[in-house]
Backbone as numpy.savetxt, mean C-alpha at the origin, in Angstrom:
# Nx Ny Nz CAx CAy CAz Cx Cy Cz
5.46 -11.89 8.03 4.68 -11.09 7.57 5.45 -9.50 8.34
5.29 -8.62 7.60 5.93 -7.34 8.03 4.93 -6.28 7.65
4.49 -5.43 8.74 3.79 -4.10 8.10 3.98 -2.89 9.11
4.60 -1.78 8.67 5.17 -0.74 9.71 4.44 -0.03 9.88
3.33 0.03 9.38 2.35 0.93 10.27 1.32 1.99 9.45
0.55 2.33 10.21 -0.60 3.38 9.54 -0.47 4.70 9.79
-0.55 5.71 9.10 -0.51 6.94 9.21 -2.01 7.99 8.85
-2.15 9.03 9.66 -3.17 9.77 9.15 -2.87 10.73 8.11
-3.46 11.22 7.24 -2.97 12.22 6.40 -4.27 12.44 5.50
-4.11 13.87 4.76 -5.06 14.27 3.89 -4.75 13.13 2.47
-6.26 13.01 1.89 -6.13 12.02 1.06 -5.81 12.91 -0.38
-5.70 12.52 -1.48 -5.50 12.75 -2.99 -6.85 13.66 -3.08
-8.03 13.20 -2.60 -9.06 13.66 -3.21 -9.45 15.02 -1.94
-8.54 14.77 -0.95 -8.86 16.39 0.16 -9.32 15.90 1.33
-10.20 14.73 1.38 -10.54 14.17 2.63 -9.39 13.24 3.44
-9.51 13.01 4.84 -9.27 12.48 5.45 -8.76 10.91 4.98
-7.58 10.64 5.18 -6.86 9.12 4.52 -6.24 8.79 5.30
-6.13 7.47 5.09 -4.62 6.73 5.93 -3.77 6.07 5.00
-2.22 6.40 5.41 -1.49 5.51 4.71 -0.78 4.67 5.05
-1.10 3.58 4.49 -0.52 1.93 4.59 0.96 1.61 4.28
1.74 1.75 5.17 3.02 1.44 4.39 3.78 0.35 4.90
5.07 -0.38 4.08 5.73 -1.13 3.76 5.49 -2.70 4.43
4.70 -3.48 3.57 3.68 -4.48 3.84 4.73 -5.48 2.93
4.86 -6.83 3.87 5.32 -8.23 2.90 4.75 -8.93 3.72
4.34 -10.24 2.82 4.10 -11.57 3.37 5.15 -12.26 2.82
5.59 -13.22 3.93 6.57 -14.49 3.56 6.58 -15.19 2.15
6.77 -15.28 0.98 6.04 -16.14 -0.06 6.13 -17.55 0.60
6.47 -17.84 1.75 5.96 -19.16 1.94 4.02 -19.20 2.40
4.21 -17.77 2.66 2.46 -17.92 3.17 1.53 -16.86 2.36
2.12 -16.43 1.20 1.47 -15.53 0.14 0.09 -16.69 -0.31
-0.94 -16.11 -0.29 -2.07 -16.72 -1.08 -2.73 -17.76 0.06
-2.16 -17.77 1.25 -2.66 -18.11 2.52 -3.95 -17.66 3.34
-3.83 -16.00 2.81 -4.54 -15.36 4.11 -4.19 -14.40 5.00
-2.85 -14.42 5.06 -2.73 -13.50 6.36 -2.64 -12.07 5.77
-1.97 -11.99 4.36 -2.06 -10.52 4.11 -3.11 -10.25 3.83
-4.21 -10.47 3.30 -5.52 -10.15 3.22 -6.45 -9.74 4.70
-5.76 -10.22 5.50 -6.25 -10.34 7.04 -5.81 -9.09 7.80
-4.66 -8.85 7.53 -4.14 -7.85 7.85 -4.78 -6.43 7.14
-4.67 -6.51 6.09 -5.29 -5.50 5.01 -6.79 -5.04 5.51
-7.42 -5.99 5.94 -8.85 -5.81 6.23 -8.99 -5.30 7.58
-8.00 -5.56 8.36 -7.97 -5.12 10.03 -7.36 -3.49 9.92
-6.62 -3.60 9.09 -5.71 -1.82 9.06 -7.24 -1.31 8.39
-7.60 -1.59 7.44 -8.67 -0.60 6.97 -10.24 -0.52 7.46
-10.20 -1.45 8.58 -11.32 -1.27 9.81 -10.55 -0.62 10.78
-9.63 -0.49 11.10 -9.10 0.32 12.36 -9.12 1.76 11.77
-8.61 2.06 10.67 -8.62 3.31 10.22 -9.79 3.80 9.99
-10.90 3.11 9.32 -12.13 3.82 9.24 -12.85 3.95 10.61
-12.88 3.04 11.47 -13.44 3.21 12.58 -13.01 3.72 13.70
-11.47 3.86 13.98 -10.92 4.38 14.91 -10.41 5.93 14.85
-10.16 6.18 13.31 -9.41 7.46 13.21 -9.89 8.02 12.25
-11.36 7.50 11.45 -12.13 8.64 10.55 -11.86 8.59 9.41
-10.95 8.17 8.91 -10.28 8.04 7.78 -11.32 7.22 6.34
-11.38 8.21 5.15 -12.55 8.07 4.32 -11.88 7.29 3.21
-10.51 6.86 3.13 -9.87 6.09 1.96 -8.45 5.98 3.02
-7.78 5.02 2.19 -6.83 4.30 2.29 -5.67 4.36 1.19
-4.37 5.21 1.05 -3.38 4.76 0.39 -2.53 4.39 0.64
-1.53 3.83 -0.57 -0.53 2.97 -0.29 0.60 3.00 -1.33
1.57 3.10 -1.69 2.50 2.74 -2.92 3.06 1.49 -2.90
2.86 1.39 -4.31 3.78 -0.40 -4.65 4.68 0.19 -6.18
5.70 -0.62 -5.49 6.40 -0.77 -6.94 5.92 -0.95 -8.07
6.11 0.04 -9.30 5.30 0.05 -10.48 5.38 -1.39 -11.42
6.57 -1.98 -11.17 7.21 -3.31 -12.33 6.26 -4.57 -11.49
5.93 -4.28 -10.47 4.94 -5.62 -9.93 3.33 -5.99 -10.11
3.34 -5.86 -11.42 2.04 -5.71 -12.47 1.26 -7.01 -11.74
1.85 -7.83 -11.21 1.03 -8.92 -10.61 0.06 -8.54 -9.35
1.21 -7.83 -8.49 1.08 -7.07 -6.94 -0.39 -6.10 -7.18
-0.24 -5.27 -7.91 -1.13 -4.10 -8.51 -2.45 -4.73 -8.66
-2.07 -5.64 -9.66 -3.63 -6.52 -10.01 -4.13 -6.84 -8.92
-3.58 -7.47 -8.20 -4.12 -7.93 -6.70 -4.97 -6.82 -6.03
-4.21 -5.55 -5.45 -4.96 -4.62 -5.18 -6.05 -3.82 -5.83
-6.21 -4.25 -7.11 -7.28 -3.55 -7.91 -8.48 -4.66 -7.74
-8.01 -6.04 -7.54 -9.20 -6.56 -7.00 -10.33 -6.38 -6.04
-9.11 -6.15 -4.53 -9.47 -5.89 -3.46 -10.03 -4.25 -3.29
-10.22 -3.92 -4.54 -11.06 -2.21 -4.74 -10.08 -1.02 -4.38
-8.66 -1.19 -4.87 -7.89 -0.38 -4.67 -7.79 0.45 -6.47
-7.85 1.67 -6.43 -7.42 2.34 -7.66 -6.31 2.86 -7.74
-5.56 2.58 -9.18 -4.35 2.97 -9.82 -4.52 4.58 -10.07
-3.81 5.34 -9.56 -3.66 6.80 -9.72 -3.17 7.22 -10.97
-1.94 6.80 -11.04 -1.11 7.11 -12.23 -0.02 8.09 -11.48
0.10 8.43 -10.25 0.95 9.41 -9.49 2.25 8.18 -9.17
3.31 8.75 -9.75 4.53 7.91 -9.52 5.28 9.09 -8.58
6.06 7.83 -7.95 6.91 9.12 -7.15 8.18 7.75 -7.36
9.56 8.48 -6.91 10.96 7.52 -7.75 11.21 6.74 -6.48
11.57 5.68 -6.92 12.28 4.67 -5.88 13.49 5.10 -5.13
13.33 5.19 -3.44 14.42 5.61 -2.76 16.04 5.17 -2.88
16.20 5.25 -4.43 18.08 4.87 -4.20 18.84 5.02 -3.22
19.64 4.32 -2.57 20.86 4.73 -2.02 20.34 4.66 -0.29
18.65 4.46 0.16 18.46 4.31 1.37 18.24 2.56 1.23
19.05 2.14 1.92 19.19 0.72 2.06 17.88 0.05 3.12
17.21 0.94 4.06 15.86 0.43 4.59 15.04 -0.30 3.79
14.66 0.68 2.13 13.92 -0.29 1.37 14.62 -0.95 0.37
15.97 -1.84 0.82 16.41 -2.92 0.03 17.66 -2.39 -0.85
17.94 -3.34 -1.65 19.20 -2.82 -2.78 18.57 -3.47 -3.79
18.08 -2.36 -4.82 17.60 -2.60 -6.25 18.41 -3.34 -6.90
17.68 -4.15 -7.68 18.59 -4.53 -8.72 18.35 -4.37 -9.92
17.53 -3.36 -10.31 17.62 -2.31 -11.63 16.87 -0.57 -11.40
17.43 -0.02 -12.15 17.43 1.14 -12.27 16.55 1.95 -12.38
15.46 1.14 -12.86 14.31 1.95 -13.29 13.00 1.91 -12.52
13.10 1.81 -11.22 12.01 1.89 -10.29 11.12 3.05 -9.94
9.89 2.92 -9.75 9.01 3.94 -8.78 8.19 3.40 -8.57
7.30 4.00 -7.83 6.15 3.56 -7.16 4.86 4.51 -7.68
4.11 3.80 -7.23 2.68 4.24 -7.72 1.42 4.05 -6.63
0.87 5.25 -6.49 0.14 5.72 -5.43 -1.10 5.04 -5.87
-1.92 3.85 -5.00 -2.98 3.60 -4.83 -3.97 4.31 -3.58
-5.39 4.12 -4.04 -5.92 4.68 -3.46 -7.51 3.85 -3.24
-7.96 3.48 -1.82 -8.91 2.66 -1.53 -10.04 3.64 -0.93
-11.36 3.69 -1.61 -12.44 4.30 -0.16 -12.41 3.38 0.45
-13.00 3.90 1.94 -13.21 2.96 2.77 -14.74 3.17 2.79
-15.59 1.86 3.05 -17.22 2.58 3.27 -17.44 2.53 4.62
């Protein structure tokens, strides 16, 4: 599993938000709960320790199953797209030319 970090910033609605970035779970562990646990702890941390009212993340829009999973966890698809960073190998070497990321937002209670 990999999670690269949390950062605080102004949210899409103008309030205090946290951005959760670069998150992956090994295929062998997917569905077993570690990803759910990491996200729950990230949400708790930014809500209680940093005062964030929402958490934002971007997801590659071609990953419909992943987007649906985040929606089931309370995230809202905003329709706000950003281009995939082609040429920056920190984000991998894409196999298709049409990738972009969609901003998701989750209110934190």
